[in-house]
Short mmCIF file of C-alpha atoms in Angstrom, two decimals:
data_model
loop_
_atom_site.label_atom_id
_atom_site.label_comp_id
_atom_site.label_asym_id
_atom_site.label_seq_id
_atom_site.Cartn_x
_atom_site.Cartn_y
_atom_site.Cartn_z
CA UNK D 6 343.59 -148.79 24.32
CA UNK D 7 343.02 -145.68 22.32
CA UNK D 8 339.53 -144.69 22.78
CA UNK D 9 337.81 -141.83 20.15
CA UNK D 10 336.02 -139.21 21.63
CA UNK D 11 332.30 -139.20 22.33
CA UNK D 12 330.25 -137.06 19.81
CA UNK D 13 327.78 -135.04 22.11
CA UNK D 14 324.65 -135.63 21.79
CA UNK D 15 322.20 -132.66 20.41
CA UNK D 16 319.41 -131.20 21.45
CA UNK D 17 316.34 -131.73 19.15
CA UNK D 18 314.63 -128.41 18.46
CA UNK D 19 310.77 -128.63 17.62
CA UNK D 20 308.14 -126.36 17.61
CA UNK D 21 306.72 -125.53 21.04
CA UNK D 22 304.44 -123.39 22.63
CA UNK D 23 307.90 -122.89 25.25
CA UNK D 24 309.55 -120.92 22.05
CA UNK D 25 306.94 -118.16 23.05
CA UNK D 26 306.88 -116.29 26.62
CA UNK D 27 303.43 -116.95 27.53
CA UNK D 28 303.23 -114.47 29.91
CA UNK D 29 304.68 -111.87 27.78
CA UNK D 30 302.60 -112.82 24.71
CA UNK D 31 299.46 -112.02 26.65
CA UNK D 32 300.67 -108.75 27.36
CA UNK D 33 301.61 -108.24 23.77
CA UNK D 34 297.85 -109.13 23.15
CA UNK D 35 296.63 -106.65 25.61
CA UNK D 36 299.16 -104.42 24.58
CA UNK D 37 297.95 -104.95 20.92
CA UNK D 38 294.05 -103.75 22.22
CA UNK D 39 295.08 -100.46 23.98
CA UNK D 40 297.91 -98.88 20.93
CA UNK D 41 294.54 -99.96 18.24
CA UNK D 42 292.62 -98.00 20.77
CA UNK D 43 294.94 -95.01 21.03
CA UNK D 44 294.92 -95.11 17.01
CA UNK D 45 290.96 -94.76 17.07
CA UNK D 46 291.07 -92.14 19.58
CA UNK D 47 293.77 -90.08 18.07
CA UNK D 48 291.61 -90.78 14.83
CA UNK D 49 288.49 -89.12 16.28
CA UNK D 50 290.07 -86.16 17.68
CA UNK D 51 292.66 -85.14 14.78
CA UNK D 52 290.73 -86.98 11.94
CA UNK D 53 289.37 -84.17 10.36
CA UNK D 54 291.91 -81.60 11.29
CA UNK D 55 294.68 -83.77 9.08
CA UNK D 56 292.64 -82.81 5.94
CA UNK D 57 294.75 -79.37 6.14
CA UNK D 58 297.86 -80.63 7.23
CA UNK D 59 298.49 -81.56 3.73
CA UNK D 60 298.29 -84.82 1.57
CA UNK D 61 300.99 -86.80 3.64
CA UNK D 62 299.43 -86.33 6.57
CA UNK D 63 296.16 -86.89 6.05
CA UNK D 64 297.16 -90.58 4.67
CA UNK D 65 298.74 -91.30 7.51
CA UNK D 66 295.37 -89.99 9.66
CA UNK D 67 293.61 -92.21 7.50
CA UNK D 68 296.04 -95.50 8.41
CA UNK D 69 295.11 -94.71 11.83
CA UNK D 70 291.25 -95.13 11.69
CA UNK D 71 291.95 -98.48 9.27
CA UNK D 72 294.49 -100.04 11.09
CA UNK D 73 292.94 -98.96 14.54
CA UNK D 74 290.18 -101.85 13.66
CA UNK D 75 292.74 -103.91 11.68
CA UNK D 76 294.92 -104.50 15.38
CA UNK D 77 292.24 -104.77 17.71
CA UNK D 78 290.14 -107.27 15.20
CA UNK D 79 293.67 -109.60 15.37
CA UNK D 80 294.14 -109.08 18.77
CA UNK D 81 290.71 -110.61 19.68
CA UNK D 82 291.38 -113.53 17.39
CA UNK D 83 294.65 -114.00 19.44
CA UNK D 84 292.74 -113.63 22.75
CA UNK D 85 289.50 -115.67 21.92
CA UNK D 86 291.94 -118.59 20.34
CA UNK D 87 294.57 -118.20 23.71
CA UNK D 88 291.97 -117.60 26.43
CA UNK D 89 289.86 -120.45 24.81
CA UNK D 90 292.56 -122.73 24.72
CA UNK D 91 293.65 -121.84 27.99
CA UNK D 92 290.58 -122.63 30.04
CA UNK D 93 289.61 -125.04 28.07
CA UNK D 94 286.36 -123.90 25.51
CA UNK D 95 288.27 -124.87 21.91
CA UNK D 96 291.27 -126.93 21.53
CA UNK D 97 294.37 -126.00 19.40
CA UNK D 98 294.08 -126.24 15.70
CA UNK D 99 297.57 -127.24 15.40
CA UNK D 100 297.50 -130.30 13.05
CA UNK D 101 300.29 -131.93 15.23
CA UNK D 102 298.33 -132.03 18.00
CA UNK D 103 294.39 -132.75 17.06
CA UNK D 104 294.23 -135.51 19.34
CA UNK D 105 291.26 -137.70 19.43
CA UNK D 106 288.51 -136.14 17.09
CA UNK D 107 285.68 -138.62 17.26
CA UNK D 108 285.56 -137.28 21.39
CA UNK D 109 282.14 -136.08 21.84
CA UNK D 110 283.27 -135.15 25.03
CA UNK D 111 286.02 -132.63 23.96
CA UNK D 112 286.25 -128.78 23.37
CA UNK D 113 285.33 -127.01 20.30
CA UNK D 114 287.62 -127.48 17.47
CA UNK D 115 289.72 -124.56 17.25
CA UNK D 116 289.92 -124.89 13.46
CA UNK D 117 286.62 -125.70 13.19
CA UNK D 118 285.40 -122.62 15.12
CA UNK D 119 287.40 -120.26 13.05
CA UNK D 120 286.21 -121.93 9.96
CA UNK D 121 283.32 -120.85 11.02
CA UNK D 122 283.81 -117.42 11.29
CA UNK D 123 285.26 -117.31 7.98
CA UNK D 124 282.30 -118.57 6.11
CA UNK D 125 280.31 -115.93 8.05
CA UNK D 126 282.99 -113.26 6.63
CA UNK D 127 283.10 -114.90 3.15
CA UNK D 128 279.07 -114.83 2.98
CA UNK D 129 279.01 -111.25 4.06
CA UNK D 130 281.10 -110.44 1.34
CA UNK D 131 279.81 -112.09 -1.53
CA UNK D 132 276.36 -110.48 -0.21
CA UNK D 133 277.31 -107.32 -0.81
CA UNK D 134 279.05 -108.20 -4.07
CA UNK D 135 276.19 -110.00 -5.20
CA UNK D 136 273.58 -107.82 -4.19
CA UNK D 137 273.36 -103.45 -4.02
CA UNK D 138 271.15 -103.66 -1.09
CA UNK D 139 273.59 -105.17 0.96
CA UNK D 140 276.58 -103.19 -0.73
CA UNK D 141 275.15 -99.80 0.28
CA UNK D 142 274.78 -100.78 3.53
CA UNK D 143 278.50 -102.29 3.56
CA UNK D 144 279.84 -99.29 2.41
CA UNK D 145 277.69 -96.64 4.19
CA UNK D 146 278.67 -98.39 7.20
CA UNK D 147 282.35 -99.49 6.69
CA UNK D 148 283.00 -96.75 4.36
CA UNK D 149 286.15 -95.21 6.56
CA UNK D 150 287.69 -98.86 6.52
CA UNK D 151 287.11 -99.68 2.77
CA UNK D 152 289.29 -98.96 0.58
CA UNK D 153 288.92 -97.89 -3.26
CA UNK D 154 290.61 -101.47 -4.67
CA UNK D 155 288.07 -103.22 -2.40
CA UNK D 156 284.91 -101.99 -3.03
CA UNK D 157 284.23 -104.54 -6.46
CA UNK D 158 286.33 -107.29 -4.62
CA UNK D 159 286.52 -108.73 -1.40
CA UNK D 160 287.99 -106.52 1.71
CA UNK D 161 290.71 -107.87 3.85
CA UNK D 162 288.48 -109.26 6.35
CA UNK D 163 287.75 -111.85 4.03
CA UNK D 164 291.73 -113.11 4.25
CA UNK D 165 292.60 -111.83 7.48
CA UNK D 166 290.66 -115.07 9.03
CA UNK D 167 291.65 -117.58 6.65
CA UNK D 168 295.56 -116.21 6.82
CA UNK D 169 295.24 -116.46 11.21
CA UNK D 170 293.36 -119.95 10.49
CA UNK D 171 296.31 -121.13 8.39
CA UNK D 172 299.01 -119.82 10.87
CA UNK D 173 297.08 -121.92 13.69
CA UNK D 174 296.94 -125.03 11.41
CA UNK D 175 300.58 -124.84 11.34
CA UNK D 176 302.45 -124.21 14.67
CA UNK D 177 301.67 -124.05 18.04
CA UNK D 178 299.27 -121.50 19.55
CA UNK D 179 301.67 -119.34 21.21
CA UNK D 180 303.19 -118.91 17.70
CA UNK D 181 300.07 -119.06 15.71
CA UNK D 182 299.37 -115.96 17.59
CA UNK D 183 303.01 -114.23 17.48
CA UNK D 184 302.21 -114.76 13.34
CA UNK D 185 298.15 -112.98 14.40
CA UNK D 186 300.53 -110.53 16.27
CA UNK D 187 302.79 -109.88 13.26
CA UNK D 188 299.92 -109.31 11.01
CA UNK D 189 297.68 -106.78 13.02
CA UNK D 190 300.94 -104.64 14.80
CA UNK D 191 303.92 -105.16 12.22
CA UNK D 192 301.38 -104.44 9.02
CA UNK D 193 299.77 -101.76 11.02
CA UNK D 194 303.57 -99.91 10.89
CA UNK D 195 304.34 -101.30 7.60
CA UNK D 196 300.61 -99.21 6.04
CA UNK D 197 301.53 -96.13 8.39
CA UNK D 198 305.23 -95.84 7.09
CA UNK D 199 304.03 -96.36 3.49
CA UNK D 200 301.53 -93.59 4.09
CA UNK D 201 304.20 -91.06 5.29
CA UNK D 202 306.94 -92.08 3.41
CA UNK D 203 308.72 -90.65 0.48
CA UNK D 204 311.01 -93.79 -1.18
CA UNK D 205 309.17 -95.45 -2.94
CA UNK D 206 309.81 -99.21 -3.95
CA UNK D 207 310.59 -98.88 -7.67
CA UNK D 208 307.40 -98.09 -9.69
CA UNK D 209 305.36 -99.62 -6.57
CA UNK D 210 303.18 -97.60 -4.47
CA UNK D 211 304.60 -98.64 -1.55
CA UNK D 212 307.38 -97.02 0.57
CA UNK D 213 310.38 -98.11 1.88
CA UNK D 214 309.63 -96.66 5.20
CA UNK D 215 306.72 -99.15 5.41
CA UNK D 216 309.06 -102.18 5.13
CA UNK D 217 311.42 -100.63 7.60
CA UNK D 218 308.72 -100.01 9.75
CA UNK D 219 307.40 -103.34 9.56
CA UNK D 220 310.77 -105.57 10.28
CA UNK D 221 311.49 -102.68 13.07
CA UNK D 222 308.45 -103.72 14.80
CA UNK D 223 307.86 -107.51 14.34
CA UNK D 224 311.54 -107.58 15.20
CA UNK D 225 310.98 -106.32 19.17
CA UNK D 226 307.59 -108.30 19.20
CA UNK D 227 309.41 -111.42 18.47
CA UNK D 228 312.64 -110.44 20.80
CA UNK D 229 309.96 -108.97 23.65
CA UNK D 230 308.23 -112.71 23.32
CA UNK D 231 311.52 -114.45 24.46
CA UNK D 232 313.03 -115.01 20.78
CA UNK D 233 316.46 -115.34 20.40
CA UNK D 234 317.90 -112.84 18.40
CA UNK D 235 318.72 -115.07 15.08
CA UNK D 236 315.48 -116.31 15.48
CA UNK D 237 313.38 -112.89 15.86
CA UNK D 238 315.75 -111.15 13.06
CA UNK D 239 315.01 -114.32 10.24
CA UNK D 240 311.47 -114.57 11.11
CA UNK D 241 311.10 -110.87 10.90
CA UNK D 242 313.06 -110.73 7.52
CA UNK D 243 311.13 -113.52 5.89
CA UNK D 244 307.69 -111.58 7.08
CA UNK D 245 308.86 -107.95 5.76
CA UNK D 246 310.10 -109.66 2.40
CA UNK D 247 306.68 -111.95 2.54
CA UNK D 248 304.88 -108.57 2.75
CA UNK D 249 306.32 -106.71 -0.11
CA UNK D 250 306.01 -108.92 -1.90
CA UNK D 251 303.07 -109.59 -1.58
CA UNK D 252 301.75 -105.71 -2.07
CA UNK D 253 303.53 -105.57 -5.24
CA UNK D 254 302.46 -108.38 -6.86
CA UNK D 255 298.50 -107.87 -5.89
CA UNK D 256 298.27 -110.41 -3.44
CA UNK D 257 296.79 -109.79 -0.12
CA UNK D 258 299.32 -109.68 2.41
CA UNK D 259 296.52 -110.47 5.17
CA UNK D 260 296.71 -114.22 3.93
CA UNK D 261 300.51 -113.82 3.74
CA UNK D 262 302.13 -112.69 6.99
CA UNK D 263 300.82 -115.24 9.89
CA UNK D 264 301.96 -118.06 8.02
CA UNK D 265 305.31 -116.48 7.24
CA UNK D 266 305.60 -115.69 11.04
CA UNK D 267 305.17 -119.27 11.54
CA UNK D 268 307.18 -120.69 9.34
CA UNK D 269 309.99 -118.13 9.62
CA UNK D 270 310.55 -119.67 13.13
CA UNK D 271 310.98 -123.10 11.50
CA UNK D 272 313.11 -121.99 9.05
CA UNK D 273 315.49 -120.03 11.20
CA UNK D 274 315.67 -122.78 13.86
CA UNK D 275 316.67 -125.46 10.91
CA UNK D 276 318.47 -123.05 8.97
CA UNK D 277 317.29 -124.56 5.00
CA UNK D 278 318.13 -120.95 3.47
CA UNK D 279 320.57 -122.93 0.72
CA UNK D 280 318.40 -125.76 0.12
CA UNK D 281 315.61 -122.53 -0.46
CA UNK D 282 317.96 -120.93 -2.74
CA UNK D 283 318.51 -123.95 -4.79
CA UNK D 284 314.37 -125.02 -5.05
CA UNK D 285 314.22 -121.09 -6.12
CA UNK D 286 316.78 -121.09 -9.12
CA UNK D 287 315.63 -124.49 -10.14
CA UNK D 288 311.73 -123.06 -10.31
CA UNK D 289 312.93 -119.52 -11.77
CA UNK D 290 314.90 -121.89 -14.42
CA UNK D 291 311.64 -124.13 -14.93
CA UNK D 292 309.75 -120.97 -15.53
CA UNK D 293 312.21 -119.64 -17.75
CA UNK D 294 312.65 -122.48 -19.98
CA UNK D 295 308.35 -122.98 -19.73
CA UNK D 296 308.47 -119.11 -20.68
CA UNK D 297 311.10 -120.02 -23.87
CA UNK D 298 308.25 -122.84 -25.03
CA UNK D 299 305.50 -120.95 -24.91
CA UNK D 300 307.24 -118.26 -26.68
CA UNK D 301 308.43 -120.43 -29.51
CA UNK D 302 304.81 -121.89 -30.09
CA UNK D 303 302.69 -118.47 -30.05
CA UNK D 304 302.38 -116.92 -32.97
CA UNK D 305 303.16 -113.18 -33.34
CA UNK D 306 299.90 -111.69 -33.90
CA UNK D 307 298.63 -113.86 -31.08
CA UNK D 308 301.20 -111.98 -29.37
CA UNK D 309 300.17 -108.52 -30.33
CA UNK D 310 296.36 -109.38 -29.93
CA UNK D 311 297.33 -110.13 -26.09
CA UNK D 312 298.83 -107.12 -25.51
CA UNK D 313 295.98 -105.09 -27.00
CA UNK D 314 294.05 -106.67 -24.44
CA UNK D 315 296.00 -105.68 -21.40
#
């Protein structure tokens, strides 16, 4: 009898901590520590000899001192959160994997425990914002990490937590931390190359040679961490868009980028980029058609009076 041929079976593909090179991503961490060290050190020698190397230069100078603190604060929330995990002080705040939480006898919640650090953050910051004893102190003492746009709102600290908090809520650790990773080396080249760069993106501030910089180096991170090479190229794509995006629009790309890195895994390991480009024209056409009835029930002068106000 004619028998049909047997349909292999395929592999299912989930969301592990094996996606990552454990060995390698600790390196990456350590390597993370000693390059935001170099940047401080190259800060404190050169710092105030950039002033006369021109406008350019001194920006870039500047990067270094910020983004100096910006990789090594990351890389200790990727060591605390892998070292913890690893012997056994916090658990993983994936959501897939909380396990038993009425255990009195377990770890420290790893979401819990970085909760907590953001509330510290988010009081420090509405200290200072609330009161000008605490804001002269802030900026006296932070006042080489600050930057103008920050000083009457929160600073990036206050989304830098919650952004790593959400990346751990929603993978793995080993890629909670590649997203950490993404956010305190990748951003850290995407600042620098918009700070020495000439092309600007349209009537942006930022460059071109930041985004370039950026998906250059969160594309080796991912590939040095054992990523294939669809994988690392998708997820570093969707993070350098994420992050453009986000500095053009206003919103802080701190909050943006280790979910992305996350997610951009997912997304290039189930490739959904059709069903995305379908959910996106349907919203832009829901927004379009929203914008089209608002239009047709404002009046003109309420029109006019609203861009007086702007």
């Amino acid at each position: 009898p004619h028998l049909l041929p047997k349909t292999p079976k395929t592999m299912a593909v989930t969301l592990t901590n094996d996606l990552v090179n454990t060995e390698r991503m600790e390196t990456g961490i350590i390597g993370g520590f000693t390059v935001g060290a170099c940047f401080l050190v190259l800060h404190g020698v050169f710092g105030k000899q950039s002033k006369t190397w021109g406008t350019r230069a001194a920006k870039v100078w500047v990067e270094f001192q910020r983004k100096s603190f910006h990789m090594l604060g990351g890389c200790i929330i990727c060591a605390f959160y892998h070292w913890g995990i690893k012997y056994n002080y916090i658990t993983s705040a994936y959501l897939a994997s909380a396990g038993d939480l009425s255990d009195v006898n377990r770890p420290l919640d790893g979401a819990s425990a970085f909760l907590a650090v953001c509330f510290v953050s988010w009081t420090l910051e509405a200290s200072r914002l609330l009161f000008d004893s605490v804001q002269k102190w802030y900026l006296e003492s932070f006042k080489g990490l600050i930057r103008e746009k920050e000083i009457n709102k929160a600073a990036g600290i206050a989304y830098f937590l919650p952004g790593a908090l959400v990346a751990m809520l929603c993978g793995p650790e080993n890629l909670a931390i590649l997203g950490v990773l993404f956010l305190s080396v990748g951003d850290a080249a995407a600042s620098i190359g918009t700070a020495g760069g000439k092309f600007n993106v349209g009537r942006s501030a930022r460059k071109w040679e930041g985004s370039i910089g950026c998906f250059t180096v969160c594309t080796c991170i991912s590939l040095y961490m054992g990523l294939t090479t669809e994988v690392a190229l998708v997820t570093s794509a969707l993070v350098t868009a994420g992050e453009l995006l986000a500095e053009v629009i206003g919103l802080d790309d701190n909050l943006v980028i280790p979910v992305l890195g996350v997610l951009g895994v997912r997304i290039a390991l189930a490739p959904q980029l059709l069903s995305m480009l379908a959910i996106m024209a349907i919203g832009l056409g829901m927004g379009v058609l929203l914008g089209v009835l608002v239009g047709s029930t404002s009046n003109k002068g309420d029109t006019k009076s609203a861009a007086k106000a702007s």
